Coordinates of C-alpha atoms in Angstrom, one line a residue:
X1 CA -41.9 10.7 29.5
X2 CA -42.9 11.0 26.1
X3 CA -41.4 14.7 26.1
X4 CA -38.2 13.2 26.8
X5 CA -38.2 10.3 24.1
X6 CA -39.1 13.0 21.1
X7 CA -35.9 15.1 22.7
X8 CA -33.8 12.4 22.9
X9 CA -34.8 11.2 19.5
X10 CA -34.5 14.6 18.0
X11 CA -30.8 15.2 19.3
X12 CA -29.7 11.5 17.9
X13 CA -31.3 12.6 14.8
X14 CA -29.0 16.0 14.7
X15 CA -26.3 14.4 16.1
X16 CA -26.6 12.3 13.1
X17 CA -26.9 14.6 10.4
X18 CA -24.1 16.7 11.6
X19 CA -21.4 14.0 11.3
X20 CA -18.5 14.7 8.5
X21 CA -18.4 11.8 5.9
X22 CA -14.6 10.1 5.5
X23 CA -13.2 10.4 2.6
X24 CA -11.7 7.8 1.2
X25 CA -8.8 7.2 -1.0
X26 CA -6.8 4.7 -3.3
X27 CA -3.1 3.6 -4.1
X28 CA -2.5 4.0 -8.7
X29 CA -0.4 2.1 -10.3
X30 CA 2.9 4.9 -12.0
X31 CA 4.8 4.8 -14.7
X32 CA 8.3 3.1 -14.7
X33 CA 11.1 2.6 -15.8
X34 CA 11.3 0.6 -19.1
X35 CA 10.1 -2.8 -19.4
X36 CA 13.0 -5.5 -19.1
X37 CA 12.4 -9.5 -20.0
X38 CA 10.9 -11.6 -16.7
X39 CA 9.6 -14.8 -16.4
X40 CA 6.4 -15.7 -18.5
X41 CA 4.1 -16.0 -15.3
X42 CA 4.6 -14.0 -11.7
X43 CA 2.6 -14.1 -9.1
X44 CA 2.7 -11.8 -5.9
X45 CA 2.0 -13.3 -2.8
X46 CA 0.0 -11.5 0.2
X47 CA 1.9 -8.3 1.6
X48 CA 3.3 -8.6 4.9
X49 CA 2.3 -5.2 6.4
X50 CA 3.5 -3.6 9.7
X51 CA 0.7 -4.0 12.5
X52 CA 0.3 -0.3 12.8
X53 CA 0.3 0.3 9.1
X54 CA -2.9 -2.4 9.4
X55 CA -6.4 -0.2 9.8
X56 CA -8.3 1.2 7.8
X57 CA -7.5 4.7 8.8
X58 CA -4.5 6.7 6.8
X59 CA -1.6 6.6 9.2
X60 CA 0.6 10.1 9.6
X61 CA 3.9 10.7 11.5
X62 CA 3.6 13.6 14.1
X63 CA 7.6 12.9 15.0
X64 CA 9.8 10.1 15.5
X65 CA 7.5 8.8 17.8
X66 CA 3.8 9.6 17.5
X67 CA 1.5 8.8 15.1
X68 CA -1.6 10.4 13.8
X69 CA -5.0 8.4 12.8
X70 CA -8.1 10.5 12.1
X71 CA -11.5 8.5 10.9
X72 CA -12.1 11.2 8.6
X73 CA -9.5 9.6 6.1
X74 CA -9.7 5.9 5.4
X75 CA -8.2 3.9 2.5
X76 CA -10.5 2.5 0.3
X77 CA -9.3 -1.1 0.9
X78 CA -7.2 -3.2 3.5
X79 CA -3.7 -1.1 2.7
X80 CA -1.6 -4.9 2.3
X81 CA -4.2 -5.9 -0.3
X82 CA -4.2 -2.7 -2.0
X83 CA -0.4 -2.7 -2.4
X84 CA -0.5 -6.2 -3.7
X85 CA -2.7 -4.9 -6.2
X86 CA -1.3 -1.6 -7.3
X87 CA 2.1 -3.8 -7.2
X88 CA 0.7 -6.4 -10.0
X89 CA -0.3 -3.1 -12.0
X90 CA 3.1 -1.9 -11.6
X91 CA 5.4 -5.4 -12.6
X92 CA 3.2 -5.8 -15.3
X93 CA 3.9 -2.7 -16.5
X94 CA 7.8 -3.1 -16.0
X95 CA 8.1 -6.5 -17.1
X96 CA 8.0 -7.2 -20.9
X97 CA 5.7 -9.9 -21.8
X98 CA 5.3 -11.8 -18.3
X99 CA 1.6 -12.4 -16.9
X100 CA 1.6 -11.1 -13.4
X101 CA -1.2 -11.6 -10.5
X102 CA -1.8 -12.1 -7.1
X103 CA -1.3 -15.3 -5.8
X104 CA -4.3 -14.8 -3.4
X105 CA -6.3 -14.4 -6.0
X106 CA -8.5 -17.1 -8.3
X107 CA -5.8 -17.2 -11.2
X108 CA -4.8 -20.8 -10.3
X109 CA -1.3 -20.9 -12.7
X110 CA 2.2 -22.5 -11.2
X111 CA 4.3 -19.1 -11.8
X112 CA 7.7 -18.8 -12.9
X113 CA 8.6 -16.7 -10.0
X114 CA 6.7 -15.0 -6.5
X115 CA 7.2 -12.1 -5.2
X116 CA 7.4 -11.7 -1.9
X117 CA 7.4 -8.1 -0.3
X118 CA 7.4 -7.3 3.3
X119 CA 6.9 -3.5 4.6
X120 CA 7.9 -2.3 7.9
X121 CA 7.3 1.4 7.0
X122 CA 5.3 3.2 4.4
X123 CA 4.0 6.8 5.7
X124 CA 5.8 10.1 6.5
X125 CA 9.1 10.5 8.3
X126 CA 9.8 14.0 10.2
X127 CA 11.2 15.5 7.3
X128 CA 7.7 15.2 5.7
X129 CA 8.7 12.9 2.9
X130 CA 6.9 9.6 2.4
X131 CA 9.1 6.6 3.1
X132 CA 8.3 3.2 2.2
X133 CA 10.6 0.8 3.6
X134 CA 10.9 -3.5 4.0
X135 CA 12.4 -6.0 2.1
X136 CA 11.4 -8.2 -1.6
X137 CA 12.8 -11.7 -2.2
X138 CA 11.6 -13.1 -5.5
X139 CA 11.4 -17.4 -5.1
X140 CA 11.8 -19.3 -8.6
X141 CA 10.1 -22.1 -9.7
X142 CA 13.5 -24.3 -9.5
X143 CA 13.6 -23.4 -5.8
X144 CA 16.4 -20.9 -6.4
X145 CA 15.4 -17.4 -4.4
X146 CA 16.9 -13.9 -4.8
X147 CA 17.1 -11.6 -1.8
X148 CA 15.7 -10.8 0.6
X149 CA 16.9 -7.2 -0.8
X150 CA 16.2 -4.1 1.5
X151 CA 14.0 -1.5 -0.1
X152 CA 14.0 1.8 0.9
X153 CA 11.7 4.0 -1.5
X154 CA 11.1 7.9 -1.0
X155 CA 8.9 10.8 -2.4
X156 CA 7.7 14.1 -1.2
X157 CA 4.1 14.9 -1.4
X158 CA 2.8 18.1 -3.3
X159 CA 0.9 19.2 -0.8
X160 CA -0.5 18.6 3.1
X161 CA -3.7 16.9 2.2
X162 CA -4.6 13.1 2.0
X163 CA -4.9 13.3 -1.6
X164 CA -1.4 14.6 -1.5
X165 CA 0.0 11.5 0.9
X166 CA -1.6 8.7 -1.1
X167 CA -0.4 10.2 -4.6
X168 CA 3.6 10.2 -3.1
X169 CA 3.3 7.1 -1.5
X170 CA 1.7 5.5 -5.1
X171 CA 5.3 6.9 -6.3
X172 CA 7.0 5.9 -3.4
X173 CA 5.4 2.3 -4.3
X174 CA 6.5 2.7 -8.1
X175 CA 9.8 3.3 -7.1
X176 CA 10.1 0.1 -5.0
X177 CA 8.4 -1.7 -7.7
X178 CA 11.4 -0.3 -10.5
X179 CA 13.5 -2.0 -8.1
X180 CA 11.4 -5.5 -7.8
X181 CA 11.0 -5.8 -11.2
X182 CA 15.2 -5.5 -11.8
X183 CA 14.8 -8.4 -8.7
X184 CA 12.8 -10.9 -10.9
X185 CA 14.7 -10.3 -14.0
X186 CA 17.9 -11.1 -12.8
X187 CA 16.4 -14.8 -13.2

């Protein structure tokens, strides 16, 4: 019996050390296009996120119709909250002189104007090219609201790799934040 214990325990143990580590990776904030005049404060409210976009696995398109998940490559935060935040970067980059955070979050400021964003697709369609599509409506302080606007943003990865896929969909992501940021000017 004890035989069988040290065996067992000696295959969980190699079972153990054999196992691949994920690897993890991150939305970044791109460059835009050039600043224009918002509101002084803008807040962005929590990203509404397609259920199956909503794991913490990196979601690929096999076809029109199957997806692929692997554990082996995760994103490094809940995917909504990580495009909230990597859209803050970007509108405070594209908007001149306006303060903008996540509503969520413990900056407790009445803003000028919320974003609101809601995705229905952000991964690869069969053609290989990243797609991030939904729709933005910007509310106002005075209750006026612009939108909801559809957004349809593209961009081809470099490569095959995971690394390649989260670096086209950040640009995928600046793109759609180029056309936010026109949103909440418009005032």
């Amino acid at each position: 019996m004890k035989r069988r214990g040290a065996l067992l325990a000696g295959l969980a143990l190699a079972a153990c050390g054999s196992t691949p580590e994920p690897r993890v990776f991150t939305l970044v904030p791109m460059p835009g296009a050039a600043p224009v005049a918002g509101p002084s404060t803008v807040a962005v409210r929590s990203v509404g996120l397609a259920k199956y976009l909503d794991r913490p696995q990196i979601v690929r398109s096999a076809n029109d119709v199957e997806l692929h998940v692997t554990d082996l490559e995760r994103w490094a935060e809940p995917l909504g909250d990580m495009i909230g935040r990597v859209l803050v970067d970007n509108l405070s980059q594209r908007l001149r002189n306006a303060r903008v955070f996540q509503e969520s979050g413990p900056v407790s400021v009445t803003p000028a104007a919320v974003v609101e964003l809601e995705v229905s697709r952000f991964d690869l369609d069969s053609s290989g090219t990243v797609r991030l599509q939904g729709q933005a409506a910007v509310r106002r302080a005075n209750g006026r609201v612009s939108g909801p606007v559809p957004l349809d943003a593209a961009a081809r990865p470099a490569g095959t790799g995971a690394a390649d896929l989260a670096r086209a969909m950040s640009e995928a992501l600046g793109t759609a934040s180029d056309r936010i940021a026109t949103l909440v000017a418009r005032g």
